[in-house]
PDB file of C-alpha atoms in Angstrom:
ATOM      1  CA  UNK A   1      78.453 102.594  88.708  1.00 91.00           C
ATOM      2  CA  UNK A   2      77.101 103.183  92.177  1.00 94.00           C
ATOM      3  CA  UNK A   3      77.955 106.562  93.698  1.00 97.00           C
ATOM      4  CA  UNK A   4      77.153 108.165  97.031  1.00 97.00           C
ATOM      5  CA  UNK A   5      77.057 111.891  97.747  1.00 98.00           C
ATOM      6  CA  UNK A   6      76.674 113.528 101.135  1.00 98.00           C
ATOM      7  CA  UNK A   7      74.994 116.890 101.556  1.00 97.00           C
ATOM      8  CA  UNK A   8      74.001 119.168 104.393  1.00 94.00           C
ATOM      9  CA  UNK A   9      75.018 122.221 106.388  1.00 94.00           C
ATOM     10  CA  UNK A  10      78.703 122.528 107.053  1.00 92.00           C
ATOM     11  CA  UNK A  11      78.211 124.415 110.301  1.00 95.00           C
ATOM     12  CA  UNK A  12      76.057 123.776 113.346  1.00 94.00           C
ATOM     13  CA  UNK A  13      75.675 125.196 116.831  1.00 96.00           C
ATOM     14  CA  UNK A  14      76.106 123.336 120.109  1.00 96.00           C
ATOM     15  CA  UNK A  15      72.926 121.642 121.398  1.00 96.00           C
ATOM     16  CA  UNK A  16      71.314 121.697 117.938  1.00 97.00           C
ATOM     17  CA  UNK A  17      70.539 118.752 115.665  1.00 97.00           C
ATOM     18  CA  UNK A  18      72.871 117.947 112.783  1.00 96.00           C
ATOM     19  CA  UNK A  19      71.118 116.731 109.614  1.00 97.00           C
ATOM     20  CA  UNK A  20      72.834 115.159 106.632  1.00 98.00           C
ATOM     21  CA  UNK A  21      71.596 113.360 103.535  1.00 98.00           C
ATOM     22  CA  UNK A  22      73.247 110.797 101.315  1.00 98.00           C
ATOM     23  CA  UNK A  23      72.021 110.572  97.737  1.00 98.00           C
ATOM     24  CA  UNK A  24      72.564 107.283  95.933  1.00 96.00           C
ATOM     25  CA  UNK A  25      73.037 107.266  92.159  1.00 96.00           C
ATOM     26  CA  UNK A  26      73.666 104.432  89.747  1.00 94.00           C
ATOM     27  CA  UNK A  27      71.525 102.020  91.743  1.00 91.00           C
ATOM     28  CA  UNK A  28      68.285 101.802  93.677  1.00 91.00           C
ATOM     29  CA  UNK A  29      68.083 101.668  97.457  1.00 91.00           C
ATOM     30  CA  UNK A  30      64.691  99.950  97.287  1.00 86.00           C
ATOM     31  CA  UNK A  31      65.731  97.242  94.834  1.00 81.00           C
ATOM     32  CA  UNK A  32      68.587  95.815  96.841  1.00 82.00           C
ATOM     33  CA  UNK A  33      69.197  93.982 100.087  1.00 90.00           C
ATOM     34  CA  UNK A  34      72.083  96.245 100.997  1.00 93.00           C
ATOM     35  CA  UNK A  35      72.344  98.273 104.143  1.00 95.00           C
ATOM     36  CA  UNK A  36      73.529 101.878 103.931  1.00 96.00           C
ATOM     37  CA  UNK A  37      75.775 103.412 106.550  1.00 96.00           C
ATOM     38  CA  UNK A  38      77.176 106.541 108.130  1.00 98.00           C
ATOM     39  CA  UNK A  39      80.750 106.811 109.397  1.00 98.00           C
ATOM     40  CA  UNK A  40      82.546 109.866 110.733  1.00 98.00           C
ATOM     41  CA  UNK A  41      86.128 111.028 111.218  1.00 98.00           C
ATOM     42  CA  UNK A  42      87.110 113.934 113.484  1.00 97.00           C
ATOM     43  CA  UNK A  43      89.936 116.069 112.109  1.00 96.00           C
ATOM     44  CA  UNK A  44      93.247 114.218 112.380  1.00 94.00           C
ATOM     45  CA  UNK A  45      91.633 111.235 114.073  1.00 95.00           C
ATOM     46  CA  UNK A  46      90.305 107.786 113.259  1.00 96.00           C
ATOM     47  CA  UNK A  47      87.025 106.454 111.934  1.00 97.00           C
ATOM     48  CA  UNK A  48      83.836 105.855 113.919  1.00 97.00           C
ATOM     49  CA  UNK A  49      80.813 103.907 112.695  1.00 97.00           C
ATOM     50  CA  UNK A  50      77.551 105.730 113.416  1.00 98.00           C
ATOM     51  CA  UNK A  51      74.916 103.344 112.097  1.00 97.00           C
ATOM     52  CA  UNK A  52      73.259 101.638 109.135  1.00 96.00           C
ATOM     53  CA  UNK A  53      69.807 101.302 107.591  1.00 96.00           C
ATOM     54  CA  UNK A  54      68.189  99.220 104.867  1.00 93.00           C
ATOM     55  CA  UNK A  55      65.449 100.006 102.356  1.00 91.00           C
ATOM     56  CA  UNK A  56      62.692  98.933 104.767  1.00 92.00           C
ATOM     57  CA  UNK A  57      63.974 101.122 107.573  1.00 93.00           C
ATOM     58  CA  UNK A  58      65.682  98.518 109.735  1.00 94.00           C
ATOM     59  CA  UNK A  59      68.407 100.309 111.652  1.00 96.00           C
ATOM     60  CA  UNK A  60      71.504  99.433 113.618  1.00 95.00           C
ATOM     61  CA  UNK A  61      73.269 102.100 115.676  1.00 96.00           C
ATOM     62  CA  UNK A  62      76.605 102.396 117.418  1.00 96.00           C
ATOM     63  CA  UNK A  63      75.686 101.870 121.084  1.00 94.00           C
ATOM     64  CA  UNK A  64      77.821 104.852 122.105  1.00 95.00           C
ATOM     65  CA  UNK A  65      75.791 107.200 119.886  1.00 97.00           C
ATOM     66  CA  UNK A  66      72.424 105.469 119.873  1.00 96.00           C
ATOM     67  CA  UNK A  67      70.675 107.914 122.197  1.00 97.00           C
ATOM     68  CA  UNK A  68      71.378 110.814 119.824  1.00 98.00           C
ATOM     69  CA  UNK A  69      71.196 109.209 116.372  1.00 98.00           C
ATOM     70  CA  UNK A  70      68.342 108.706 113.959  1.00 98.00           C
ATOM     71  CA  UNK A  71      68.910 107.284 110.485  1.00 98.00           C
ATOM     72  CA  UNK A  72      66.046 107.235 108.010  1.00 97.00           C
ATOM     73  CA  UNK A  73      65.521 106.281 104.381  1.00 96.00           C
ATOM     74  CA  UNK A  74      63.499 107.872 101.574  1.00 95.00           C
ATOM     75  CA  UNK A  75      63.295 105.345  98.763  1.00 93.00           C
ATOM     76  CA  UNK A  76      61.316 107.736  96.528  1.00 94.00           C
ATOM     77  CA  UNK A  77      64.320 110.070  96.470  1.00 96.00           C
ATOM     78  CA  UNK A  78      66.910 107.276  96.651  1.00 96.00           C
ATOM     79  CA  UNK A  79      68.334 108.894  99.768  1.00 97.00           C
ATOM     80  CA  UNK A  80      69.075 108.075 103.369  1.00 97.00           C
ATOM     81  CA  UNK A  81      69.622 110.594 106.124  1.00 98.00           C
ATOM     82  CA  UNK A  82      71.349 111.106 109.437  1.00 98.00           C
ATOM     83  CA  UNK A  83      70.172 113.184 112.368  1.00 98.00           C
ATOM     84  CA  UNK A  84      72.464 113.669 115.342  1.00 98.00           C
ATOM     85  CA  UNK A  85      70.954 115.588 118.238  1.00 97.00           C
ATOM     86  CA  UNK A  86      72.471 117.662 121.037  1.00 97.00           C
ATOM     87  CA  UNK A  87      75.718 118.161 119.165  1.00 97.00           C
ATOM     88  CA  UNK A  88      78.883 119.462 120.762  1.00 97.00           C
ATOM     89  CA  UNK A  89      82.312 120.397 119.438  1.00 97.00           C
ATOM     90  CA  UNK A  90      83.227 116.717 119.772  1.00 97.00           C
ATOM     91  CA  UNK A  91      80.847 115.971 116.890  1.00 98.00           C
ATOM     92  CA  UNK A  92      82.958 118.083 114.523  1.00 98.00           C
ATOM     93  CA  UNK A  93      84.051 115.642 111.840  1.00 98.00           C
ATOM     94  CA  UNK A  94      83.981 114.587 108.227  1.00 98.00           C
ATOM     95  CA  UNK A  95      80.828 112.530 107.799  1.00 98.00           C
ATOM     96  CA  UNK A  96      80.847 109.780 105.209  1.00 98.00           C
ATOM     97  CA  UNK A  97      78.043 107.688 103.843  1.00 98.00           C
ATOM     98  CA  UNK A  98      79.038 104.235 102.664  1.00 97.00           C
ATOM     99  CA  UNK A  99      77.709 100.857 101.531  1.00 95.00           C
ATOM    100  CA  UNK A 100      78.854  97.479 102.828  1.00 93.00           C
ATOM    101  CA  UNK A 101      80.322  95.098 100.318  1.00 93.00           C
ATOM    102  CA  UNK A 102      77.786  92.376 101.035  1.00 89.00           C
ATOM    103  CA  UNK A 103      74.023  92.642 100.826  1.00 86.00           C
ATOM    104  CA  UNK A 104      71.938  91.850 103.866  1.00 85.00           C
ATOM    105  CA  UNK A 105      74.762  92.647 106.292  1.00 88.00           C
ATOM    106  CA  UNK A 106      74.226  95.690 108.529  1.00 87.00           C
ATOM    107  CA  UNK A 107      77.853  95.676 109.560  1.00 88.00           C
ATOM    108  CA  UNK A 108      80.520  94.557 107.145  1.00 92.00           C
ATOM    109  CA  UNK A 109      83.459  95.940 105.215  1.00 95.00           C
ATOM    110  CA  UNK A 110      82.430  99.070 103.332  1.00 96.00           C
ATOM    111  CA  UNK A 111      83.535  99.121  99.718  1.00 95.00           C
ATOM    112  CA  UNK A 112      81.676 102.146  98.360  1.00 97.00           C
ATOM    113  CA  UNK A 113      82.097 105.518 100.047  1.00 98.00           C
ATOM    114  CA  UNK A 114      80.940 109.053  99.431  1.00 98.00           C
ATOM    115  CA  UNK A 115      83.546 111.786  99.293  1.00 97.00           C
ATOM    116  CA  UNK A 116      82.595 112.978 102.776  1.00 98.00           C
ATOM    117  CA  UNK A 117      81.283 116.270 104.084  1.00 98.00           C
ATOM    118  CA  UNK A 118      82.893 118.349 106.811  1.00 97.00           C
ATOM    119  CA  UNK A 119      80.631 119.444 109.644  1.00 98.00           C
ATOM    120  CA  UNK A 120      81.864 121.927 112.221  1.00 98.00           C
ATOM    121  CA  UNK A 121      80.024 122.470 115.486  1.00 97.00           C
ATOM    122  CA  UNK A 122      80.755 125.900 116.898  1.00 95.00           C
ATOM    123  CA  UNK A 123      78.927 128.757 118.520  1.00 91.00           C
TER     124      UNK A 123
ATOM    125  CA  UNK B   1      82.723  96.966 122.597  1.00 92.00           C
ATOM    126  CA  UNK B   2      85.635  95.346 120.805  1.00 96.00           C
ATOM    127  CA  UNK B   3      88.727  97.557 120.994  1.00 97.00           C
ATOM    128  CA  UNK B   4      91.077  97.495 118.025  1.00 98.00           C
ATOM    129  CA  UNK B   5      94.726  98.469 118.395  1.00 98.00           C
ATOM    130  CA  UNK B   6      97.292  98.948 115.645  1.00 98.00           C
ATOM    131  CA  UNK B   7     101.055  99.000 115.666  1.00 96.00           C
ATOM    132  CA  UNK B   8     103.208 100.792 114.991  1.00 97.00           C
ATOM    133  CA  UNK B   9     101.546 104.189 114.954  1.00 97.00           C
ATOM    134  CA  UNK B  10     104.002 105.280 112.258  1.00 97.00           C
ATOM    135  CA  UNK B  11     106.074 103.116 109.959  1.00 97.00           C
ATOM    136  CA  UNK B  12     108.876 104.650 107.932  1.00 96.00           C
ATOM    137  CA  UNK B  13     109.723 102.610 104.847  1.00 95.00           C
ATOM    138  CA  UNK B  14     111.762 103.165 101.703  1.00 95.00           C
ATOM    139  CA  UNK B  15     110.091 102.673  98.307  1.00 95.00           C
ATOM    140  CA  UNK B  16     110.445  99.087  97.162  1.00 96.00           C
ATOM    141  CA  UNK B  17     110.729  97.739 100.694  1.00 96.00           C
ATOM    142  CA  UNK B  18     108.273  95.512 102.512  1.00 97.00           C
ATOM    143  CA  UNK B  19     105.879  96.924 105.102  1.00 97.00           C
ATOM    144  CA  UNK B  20     104.209  94.880 107.824  1.00 98.00           C
ATOM    145  CA  UNK B  21     101.349  96.406 109.793  1.00 98.00           C
ATOM    146  CA  UNK B  22      99.721  94.794 112.829  1.00 98.00           C
ATOM    147  CA  UNK B  23      96.192  94.907 114.194  1.00 98.00           C
ATOM    148  CA  UNK B  24      94.937  93.354 117.407  1.00 98.00           C
ATOM    149  CA  UNK B  25      91.399  92.884 118.694  1.00 98.00           C
ATOM    150  CA  UNK B  26      90.479  92.891 122.383  1.00 98.00           C
ATOM    151  CA  UNK B  27      88.512  89.687 121.804  1.00 98.00           C
ATOM    152  CA  UNK B  28      88.143  87.265 118.953  1.00 98.00           C
ATOM    153  CA  UNK B  29      86.603  88.640 115.760  1.00 97.00           C
ATOM    154  CA  UNK B  30      87.084  85.380 113.848  1.00 97.00           C
ATOM    155  CA  UNK B  31      88.006  86.429 110.284  1.00 97.00           C
ATOM    156  CA  UNK B  32      85.634  89.395 110.243  1.00 97.00           C
ATOM    157  CA  UNK B  33      88.415  91.904 109.719  1.00 98.00           C
ATOM    158  CA  UNK B  34      88.950  94.486 107.007  1.00 98.00           C
ATOM    159  CA  UNK B  35      91.802  96.812 106.073  1.00 98.00           C
ATOM    160  CA  UNK B  36      91.463 100.245 104.507  1.00 98.00           C
ATOM    161  CA  UNK B  37      93.878 102.720 102.979  1.00 98.00           C
ATOM    162  CA  UNK B  38      93.234 106.433 103.342  1.00 98.00           C
ATOM    163  CA  UNK B  39      95.053 109.150 101.439  1.00 97.00           C
ATOM    164  CA  UNK B  40      94.914 112.752 102.726  1.00 95.00           C
ATOM    165  CA  UNK B  41      91.598 114.406 101.958  1.00 95.00           C
ATOM    166  CA  UNK B  42      90.068 111.220 100.569  1.00 97.00           C
ATOM    167  CA  UNK B  43      87.598 108.617 101.747  1.00 98.00           C
ATOM    168  CA  UNK B  44      88.983 105.287 102.915  1.00 98.00           C
ATOM    169  CA  UNK B  45      89.466 102.596 100.271  1.00 98.00           C
ATOM    170  CA  UNK B  46      88.737  98.978 101.080  1.00 98.00           C
ATOM    171  CA  UNK B  47      91.806  96.802 100.584  1.00 98.00           C
ATOM    172  CA  UNK B  48      91.096  93.522 102.370  1.00 98.00           C
ATOM    173  CA  UNK B  49      88.005  91.874 103.850  1.00 97.00           C
ATOM    174  CA  UNK B  50      87.546  88.531 105.517  1.00 97.00           C
ATOM    175  CA  UNK B  51      91.047  89.059 106.918  1.00 98.00           C
ATOM    176  CA  UNK B  52      92.758  87.888 103.728  1.00 98.00           C
ATOM    177  CA  UNK B  53      90.599  88.506 100.619  1.00 97.00           C
ATOM    178  CA  UNK B  54      91.637  91.382  98.424  1.00 98.00           C
ATOM    179  CA  UNK B  55      88.865  93.726  97.353  1.00 97.00           C
ATOM    180  CA  UNK B  56      88.168  94.333  93.690  1.00 95.00           C
ATOM    181  CA  UNK B  57      91.025  96.032  91.894  1.00 96.00           C
ATOM    182  CA  UNK B  58      93.495  95.844  94.764  1.00 98.00           C
ATOM    183  CA  UNK B  59      97.034  94.956  93.639  1.00 97.00           C
ATOM    184  CA  UNK B  60      98.537  91.639  94.650  1.00 97.00           C
ATOM    185  CA  UNK B  61     101.288  93.355  96.639  1.00 97.00           C
ATOM    186  CA  UNK B  62      98.692  93.841  99.387  1.00 98.00           C
ATOM    187  CA  UNK B  63      98.024  90.763 101.481  1.00 98.00           C
ATOM    188  CA  UNK B  64      96.245  90.123 104.756  1.00 98.00           C
ATOM    189  CA  UNK B  65      96.548  87.325 107.249  1.00 98.00           C
ATOM    190  CA  UNK B  66      95.456  86.299 110.714  1.00 98.00           C
ATOM    191  CA  UNK B  67      92.328  85.285 112.587  1.00 98.00           C
ATOM    192  CA  UNK B  68      90.928  85.584 116.074  1.00 98.00           C
ATOM    193  CA  UNK B  69      92.698  88.515 117.659  1.00 98.00           C
ATOM    194  CA  UNK B  70      95.922  88.987 115.674  1.00 98.00           C
ATOM    195  CA  UNK B  71      96.045  90.276 112.107  1.00 98.00           C
ATOM    196  CA  UNK B  72      98.670  91.514 109.691  1.00 98.00           C
ATOM    197  CA  UNK B  73      98.609  93.607 106.528  1.00 98.00           C
ATOM    198  CA  UNK B  74     101.683  93.199 104.353  1.00 98.00           C
ATOM    199  CA  UNK B  75     102.656  95.409 101.448  1.00 97.00           C
ATOM    200  CA  UNK B  76     105.331  93.453  99.630  1.00 95.00           C
ATOM    201  CA  UNK B  77     107.061  96.276  97.759  1.00 94.00           C
ATOM    202  CA  UNK B  78     105.973  99.786  98.574  1.00 96.00           C
ATOM    203  CA  UNK B  79     105.045 102.033  95.685  1.00 96.00           C
ATOM    204  CA  UNK B  80     104.830 105.819  95.932  1.00 94.00           C
ATOM    205  CA  UNK B  81     101.031 105.674  96.007  1.00 96.00           C
ATOM    206  CA  UNK B  82     101.080 103.343  99.032  1.00 97.00           C
ATOM    207  CA  UNK B  83     102.262 105.987 101.481  1.00 95.00           C
ATOM    208  CA  UNK B  84      99.067 106.619 103.421  1.00 97.00           C
ATOM    209  CA  UNK B  85      97.228 105.786 106.635  1.00 98.00           C
ATOM    210  CA  UNK B  86      95.935 102.240 107.072  1.00 98.00           C
ATOM    211  CA  UNK B  87      93.026 101.261 109.298  1.00 98.00           C
ATOM    212  CA  UNK B  88      91.804  97.879 110.404  1.00 98.00           C
ATOM    213  CA  UNK B  89      88.122  97.335 111.160  1.00 98.00           C
ATOM    214  CA  UNK B  90      86.268  94.470 112.818  1.00 98.00           C
ATOM    215  CA  UNK B  91      82.706  93.632 111.896  1.00 96.00           C
ATOM    216  CA  UNK B  92      82.186  90.571 114.044  1.00 96.00           C
ATOM    217  CA  UNK B  93      80.408  92.423 116.845  1.00 94.00           C
ATOM    218  CA  UNK B  94      79.000  95.728 115.699  1.00 93.00           C
ATOM    219  CA  UNK B  95      81.761  97.615 113.953  1.00 95.00           C
ATOM    220  CA  UNK B  96      84.902  99.284 115.284  1.00 97.00           C
ATOM    221  CA  UNK B  97      88.046 100.662 113.700  1.00 98.00           C
ATOM    222  CA  UNK B  98      91.631 100.727 114.856  1.00 98.00           C
ATOM    223  CA  UNK B  99      93.445 104.058 115.359  1.00 97.00           C
ATOM    224  CA  UNK B 100      95.473 103.673 112.181  1.00 98.00           C
ATOM    225  CA  UNK B 101      99.088 103.221 111.092  1.00 98.00           C
ATOM    226  CA  UNK B 102     100.705 105.936 109.036  1.00 98.00           C
ATOM    227  CA  UNK B 103     103.161 104.635 106.455  1.00 97.00           C
ATOM    228  CA  UNK B 104     105.563 107.367 105.450  1.00 95.00           C
ATOM    229  CA  UNK B 105     108.657 107.649 103.328  1.00 91.00           C
ATOM    230  CA  UNK B 106     111.952 106.844 104.988  1.00 89.00           C
TER     231      UNK B 106
END
């Protein structure tokens, strides 16, 4: 059974870079055509897609965040990672990693989600 | 960017009653529309994709309809575990979510 688990610091300072990792278990990133995504949710608010990546490193980013986002993949560790630069309080959110239901589709309905990790940006 | 809107913001329903939730896209998304349920403190759960196809393990009381810019999620007979927030999401042009509809107990 495929499972995703986010990890990373729960607190960051304004202007710094936020770094999170999603570890995939129960399946191999490198042996599938699936894309792997990041989605966030500010406290009490709705969901925002950040971007997706596949095993070969092809990435798709939300245009509104593209200038600050880097998503990378480490197939040897079965992980993919998110870096968000120049963070502000507005980046405070629960960050989820997730997998689309269909392989080969960078944007689709996500049917497998991690539990999420809360990141607070504060000085 | 395709803007998704949902109505109503809050829907108060009694257990056993029918709930109808609406989602509208600012431009056509064809049938590339999904619905999610989110319970407090939990990740979203995929209910419907392709506007009307139930995801694996989703009860038949959940149904989706619509295409283009107008979509509906219907819960035929609300169970206690159905009181939650529901989001629509388009994946026709990048990916955007609606603001959500909270279904609470009347």
